[in-house]
Amino acid sequence: MFSRILQAIATEAAARGLEAMTPGAAAKDTDRYQARDLNKSHLALRTPAGVYGIQIKEIAASGAPKVDPGWWKERKAMPGWIRHRGWEFIGTGKLELIVRGPGSGYDGDHYRDAKTIPVEAKLPEVFRAFEIHKLRADWHKQERERAKAERQRRWESAMVVAKKRYFEHARWEHFKDRSREWQSVNQHRRFLAAAGEALGQYDGADREAIRRQLDEAERTVEMLDPVRQLSSIVPSLSEPKPDDLKPFLQGWSPHGPDGSHW
């Protein structure tokens, strides 16, 4: 009975352009988690949505007694889905088809014999599920791509704003430096004026040396006055390095939308 259903699945898969293969062959191209699921299967199908493992088993009757621990050795020859049960297996004659793969439930998608509908009649439903999983996977992929594009757009916008704020900050810092220089220059001028006034009443032997020093200091002060060199008020700024933008990115990384902030 199992082989008949598996053959029907393989035949329908071929008719739909899907590849049927052994679980062992399919497991070679998957990660260890999916390989574990495939190892439980009797057949594997490669579909546009991914690789699916198909397992068929007989549904157990309820109310079976627990397995005697001393019988485990005798159970080694039984199929794994029976061998590892904690309760004795009592068959019902009804079958269950379990499909595990991308988009399926945690323990796979289950299709069971019903009173009027055998599991073979549910095979079209199984193949429709593959199509639904593919559509859902495509939608999730589109959503991820949309979210990625939106994040990229927001990052690029944040970089533009950060660069603007960086230059504004740099120009303001440069302006404050010139303002402090101007204040310092005027402080020196006040000192020169006071020293010059005091020199007028000074008749010491070093009077001429003091005058020369004050004249030299005055020339230097005039050279340092940013107001007399207005072009110095406009800074010459280089393009910022990535780390220069960090204070202005509001949590974004300068190294890309998914880059580390540090």
GROMACS .gro file of C-alpha atoms in nm:
model
  262
    1MET     CA    1   0.000   0.000   0.000
    2PHE     CA    2   0.281   0.240   0.091
    3SER     CA    3   0.462   0.176  -0.236
    4ARG     CA    4   0.145   0.236  -0.436
    5ILE     CA    5   0.096   0.579  -0.279
    6LEU     CA    6   0.462   0.671  -0.317
    7GLN     CA    7   0.450   0.568  -0.682
    8ALA     CA    8   0.138   0.778  -0.732
    9ILE     CA    9   0.316   1.078  -0.578
   10ALA     CA   10   0.626   1.027  -0.794
   11THR     CA   11   0.412   0.992  -1.109
   12GLU     CA   12   0.213   1.307  -1.032
   13ALA     CA   13   0.535   1.493  -0.950
   14ALA     CA   14   0.684   1.400  -1.288
   15ALA     CA   15   0.366   1.514  -1.462
   16ARG     CA   16   0.400   1.851  -1.288
   17GLY     CA   17   0.769   1.887  -1.373
   18LEU     CA   18   0.887   1.813  -1.019
   19GLU     CA   19   1.178   1.586  -0.935
   20ALA     CA   20   1.127   1.281  -0.713
   21MET     CA   21   1.436   1.140  -0.541
   22THR     CA   22   1.550   0.938  -0.246
   23PRO     CA   23   1.567   1.122   0.088
   24GLY     CA   24   1.939   1.044   0.110
   25ALA     CA   25   2.012   1.211  -0.223
   26ALA     CA   26   1.800   1.513  -0.132
   27ALA     CA   27   1.967   1.551   0.209
   28LYS     CA   28   2.308   1.614   0.050
   29ASP     CA   29   2.202   1.962  -0.062
   30THR     CA   30   2.030   2.071   0.261
   31ASP     CA   31   2.132   2.185   0.609
   32ARG     CA   32   2.147   1.940   0.896
   33TYR     CA   33   1.803   2.034   1.027
   34GLN     CA   34   1.625   1.959   0.703
   35ALA     CA   35   1.846   1.654   0.649
   36ARG     CA   36   1.717   1.522   0.982
   37ASP     CA   37   1.357   1.560   0.860
   38LEU     CA   38   1.441   1.403   0.526
   39ASN     CA   39   1.589   1.102   0.700
   40LYS     CA   40   1.244   1.032   0.843
   41SER     CA   41   1.094   1.028   0.495
   42HIS     CA   42   1.024   0.763   0.235
   43LEU     CA   43   1.043   0.998  -0.063
   44ALA     CA   44   1.169   1.348  -0.139
   45LEU     CA   45   1.040   1.598  -0.393
   46ARG     CA   46   1.228   1.895  -0.530
   47THR     CA   47   0.976   2.172  -0.599
   48PRO     CA   48   1.005   2.544  -0.684
   49ALA     CA   49   0.940   2.609  -0.314
   50GLY     CA   50   1.224   2.381  -0.202
   51VAL     CA   51   1.282   2.017  -0.108
   52TYR     CA   52   1.009   1.828   0.077
   53GLY     CA   53   1.027   1.496   0.255
   54ILE     CA   54   0.722   1.268   0.240
   55GLN     CA   55   0.660   1.010   0.508
   56ILE     CA   56   0.378   0.755   0.516
   57LYS     CA   57   0.277   0.570   0.828
   58GLU     CA   58  -0.017   0.382   0.967
   59ILE     CA   59  -0.224   0.566   1.225
   60ALA     CA   60  -0.200   0.404   1.567
   61ALA     CA   61  -0.506   0.316   1.770
   62SER     CA   62  -0.551   0.491   2.103
   63GLY     CA   63  -0.538   0.312   2.437
   64ALA     CA   64  -0.230   0.101   2.365
   65PRO     CA   65  -0.021  -0.018   2.663
   66LYS     CA   66   0.327   0.120   2.734
   67VAL     CA   67   0.621  -0.060   2.584
   68ASP     CA   68   0.801  -0.296   2.820
   69PRO     CA   69   1.161  -0.163   2.844
   70GLY     CA   70   1.287  -0.518   2.815
   71TRP     CA   71   1.148  -0.544   2.462
   72TRP     CA   72   1.363  -0.272   2.305
   73LYS     CA   73   1.612  -0.520   2.161
   74GLU     CA   74   1.336  -0.712   1.987
   75ARG     CA   75   1.210  -0.385   1.834
   76LYS     CA   76   1.534  -0.302   1.653
   77ALA     CA   77   1.414  -0.461   1.331
   78MET     CA   78   1.098  -0.248   1.324
   79PRO     CA   79   1.064   0.081   1.131
   80GLY     CA   80   1.190   0.385   1.318
   81TRP     CA   81   0.845   0.540   1.351
   82ILE     CA   82   0.736   0.226   1.541
   83ARG     CA   83   1.066   0.136   1.709
   84HIS     CA   84   1.093   0.462   1.903
   85ARG     CA   85   0.736   0.471   2.031
   86GLY     CA   86   0.677   0.470   2.405
   87TRP     CA   87   0.351   0.278   2.363
   88GLU     CA   88   0.275  -0.044   2.182
   89PHE     CA   89   0.167   0.009   1.823
   90ILE     CA   90  -0.183  -0.111   1.744
   91GLY     CA   91  -0.267  -0.051   1.380
   92THR     CA   92  -0.593   0.093   1.254
   93GLY     CA   93  -0.548   0.025   0.884
   94LYS     CA   94  -0.566   0.400   0.819
   95LEU     CA   95  -0.275   0.589   0.671
   96GLU     CA   96  -0.124   0.928   0.737
   97LEU     CA   97   0.090   1.124   0.494
   98ILE     CA   98   0.333   1.374   0.649
   99VAL     CA   99   0.501   1.637   0.433
  100ARG     CA  100   0.793   1.831   0.580
  101GLY     CA  101   0.973   2.117   0.412
  102PRO     CA  102   0.977   2.495   0.358
  103GLY     CA  103   0.652   2.653   0.477
  104SER     CA  104   0.511   2.338   0.638
  105GLY     CA  105   0.405   2.321   1.002
  106TYR     CA  106   0.647   2.255   1.286
  107ASP     CA  107   0.590   1.880   1.260
  108GLY     CA  108   0.498   1.888   0.891
  109ASP     CA  109   0.166   1.901   0.707
  110HIS     CA  110  -0.055   1.600   0.785
  111TYR     CA  111  -0.300   1.430   0.549
  112ARG     CA  112  -0.501   1.140   0.693
  113ASP     CA  113  -0.739   0.876   0.571
  114ALA     CA  114  -1.096   0.986   0.640
  115LYS     CA  115  -1.412   0.778   0.648
  116THR     CA  116  -1.500   0.858   0.288
  117ILE     CA  117  -1.177   1.007   0.152
  118PRO     CA  118  -0.861   0.794   0.145
  119VAL     CA  119  -0.525   0.963   0.165
  120GLU     CA  120  -0.461   0.890  -0.206
  121ALA     CA  121  -0.752   1.119  -0.293
  122LYS     CA  122  -0.580   1.401  -0.104
  123LEU     CA  123  -0.272   1.404  -0.325
  124PRO     CA  124  -0.401   1.701  -0.532
  125GLU     CA  125  -0.428   1.888  -0.202
  126VAL     CA  126  -0.065   1.800  -0.127
  127PHE     CA  127   0.053   1.940  -0.459
  128ARG     CA  128  -0.163   2.252  -0.418
  129ALA     CA  129   0.012   2.304  -0.085
  130PHE     CA  130   0.346   2.311  -0.268
  131GLU     CA  131   0.211   2.588  -0.491
  132ILE     CA  132   0.078   2.778  -0.190
  133HIS     CA  133   0.411   2.744  -0.010
  134LYS     CA  134   0.585   2.879  -0.322
  135LEU     CA  135   0.348   3.176  -0.345
  136ARG     CA  136   0.394   3.246   0.025
  137ALA     CA  137   0.772   3.214  -0.004
  138ASP     CA  138   0.772   3.452  -0.302
  139TRP     CA  139   0.561   3.701  -0.108
  140HIS     CA  140   0.795   3.683   0.193
  141LYS     CA  141   1.093   3.727  -0.038
  142GLN     CA  142   0.933   4.034  -0.197
  143GLU     CA  143   0.857   4.173   0.148
  144ARG     CA  144   1.218   4.117   0.256
  145GLU     CA  145   1.344   4.286  -0.060
  146ARG     CA  146   1.100   4.573  -0.011
  147ALA     CA  147   1.205   4.612   0.353
  148LYS     CA  148   1.572   4.594   0.252
  149ALA     CA  149   1.520   4.860  -0.017
  150GLU     CA  150   1.330   5.080   0.230
  151ARG     CA  151   1.606   5.040   0.489
  152GLN     CA  152   1.864   5.128   0.223
  153ARG     CA  153   1.662   5.438   0.130
  154ARG     CA  154   1.633   5.547   0.494
  155TRP     CA  155   2.007   5.491   0.548
  156GLU     CA  156   2.097   5.695   0.241
  157SER     CA  157   1.865   5.973   0.359
  158ALA     CA  158   2.024   5.959   0.705
  159MET     CA  159   2.370   5.983   0.548
  160VAL     CA  160   2.269   6.293   0.351
  161VAL     CA  161   2.132   6.458   0.665
  162ALA     CA  162   2.435   6.350   0.870
  163LYS     CA  163   2.677   6.495   0.617
  164LYS     CA  164   2.483   6.823   0.613
  165ARG     CA  165   2.487   6.841   0.992
  166TYR     CA  166   2.857   6.750   0.999
  167PHE     CA  167   2.946   7.045   0.775
  168GLU     CA  168   2.715   7.279   0.969
  169HIS     CA  169   2.883   7.171   1.292
  170ALA     CA  170   3.231   7.202   1.143
  171ARG     CA  171   3.159   7.552   1.010
  172TRP     CA  172   3.018   7.660   1.346
  173GLU     CA  173   3.320   7.522   1.533
  174HIS     CA  174   3.548   7.708   1.291
  175PHE     CA  175   3.347   8.027   1.343
  176LYS     CA  176   3.375   7.992   1.721
  177ASP     CA  177   3.751   7.947   1.688
  178ARG     CA  178   3.778   8.271   1.488
  179SER     CA  179   3.554   8.446   1.741
  180ARG     CA  180   3.779   8.334   2.024
  181GLU     CA  181   4.082   8.452   1.828
  182TRP     CA  182   3.918   8.792   1.781
  183GLN     CA  183   3.842   8.814   2.154
  184SER     CA  184   4.202   8.721   2.229
  185VAL     CA  185   4.331   8.981   1.981
  186ASN     CA  186   4.120   9.254   2.143
  187GLN     CA  187   4.242   9.151   2.484
  188HIS     CA  188   4.598   9.188   2.356
  189ARG     CA  189   4.508   9.530   2.212
  190ARG     CA  190   4.380   9.647   2.547
  191PHE     CA  191   4.699   9.529   2.707
  192LEU     CA  192   4.906   9.708   2.439
  193ALA     CA  193   4.710  10.028   2.494
  194ALA     CA  194   4.760  10.010   2.870
  195ALA     CA  195   5.129   9.927   2.828
  196GLY     CA  196   5.176  10.212   2.578
  197GLU     CA  197   5.012  10.457   2.815
  198ALA     CA  198   5.236  10.342   3.098
  199LEU     CA  199   5.541  10.366   2.871
  200GLY     CA  200   5.472  10.737   2.824
  201GLN     CA  201   5.547  10.790   3.189
  202TYR     CA  202   5.838  10.548   3.204
  203ASP     CA  203   6.197  10.674   3.186
  204GLY     CA  204   6.395  10.359   3.261
  205ALA     CA  205   6.706  10.261   3.064
  206ASP     CA  206   6.516   9.984   2.884
  207ARG     CA  207   6.241  10.219   2.763
  208GLU     CA  208   6.342  10.185   2.398
  209ALA     CA  209   6.355   9.806   2.417
  210ILE     CA  210   6.005   9.801   2.566
  211ARG     CA  211   5.877  10.025   2.289
  212ARG     CA  212   6.026   9.796   2.022
  213GLN     CA  213   5.867   9.495   2.189
  214LEU     CA  214   5.527   9.665   2.201
  215ASP     CA  215   5.554   9.766   1.834
  216GLU     CA  216   5.641   9.409   1.734
  217ALA     CA  217   5.354   9.271   1.943
  218GLU     CA  218   5.114   9.518   1.782
  219ARG     CA  219   5.214   9.404   1.433
  220THR     CA  220   5.165   9.042   1.535
  221VAL     CA  221   4.824   9.119   1.686
  222GLU     CA  222   4.715   9.290   1.364
  223MET     CA  223   4.823   8.985   1.165
  224LEU     CA  224   4.622   8.758   1.394
  225ASP     CA  225   4.302   8.963   1.373
  226PRO     CA  226   4.049   8.747   1.179
  227VAL     CA  227   3.843   9.057   1.102
  228ARG     CA  228   4.134   9.193   0.898
  229GLN     CA  229   4.148   8.857   0.714
  230LEU     CA  230   3.781   8.792   0.642
  231SER     CA  231   3.856   8.501   0.411
  232SER     CA  232   3.979   8.309   0.717
  233ILE     CA  233   3.622   8.306   0.847
  234VAL     CA  234   3.525   8.060   0.572
  235PRO     CA  235   3.669   7.716   0.655
  236SER     CA  236   3.827   7.478   0.408
  237LEU     CA  237   3.663   7.146   0.491
  238SER     CA  238   3.746   6.801   0.356
  239GLU     CA  239   3.492   6.528   0.297
  240PRO     CA  240   3.415   6.357   0.629
  241LYS     CA  241   3.541   6.009   0.708
  242PRO     CA  242   3.278   5.749   0.809
  243ASP     CA  243   3.360   5.783   1.179
  244ASP     CA  244   3.317   6.161   1.155
  245LEU     CA  245   2.949   6.109   1.073
  246LYS     CA  246   2.867   5.880   1.366
  247PRO     CA  247   2.754   6.161   1.603
  248PHE     CA  248   2.501   6.277   1.343
  249LEU     CA  249   2.353   5.944   1.227
  250GLN     CA  250   2.109   5.888   1.516
  251GLY     CA  251   2.194   5.522   1.558
  252TRP     CA  252   2.266   5.435   1.194
  253SER     CA  253   2.604   5.296   1.096
  254PRO     CA  254   2.819   5.495   0.852
  255HIS     CA  255   2.921   5.162   0.697
  256GLY     CA  256   2.584   5.069   0.552
  257PRO     CA  257   2.223   5.006   0.659
  258ASP     CA  258   2.322   4.682   0.832
  259GLY     CA  259   2.672   4.783   0.940
  260SER     CA  260   2.795   4.802   1.296
  261HIS     CA  261   2.760   5.140   1.465
  262TRP     CA  262   3.093   5.078   1.635
   0.00000   0.00000   0.00000
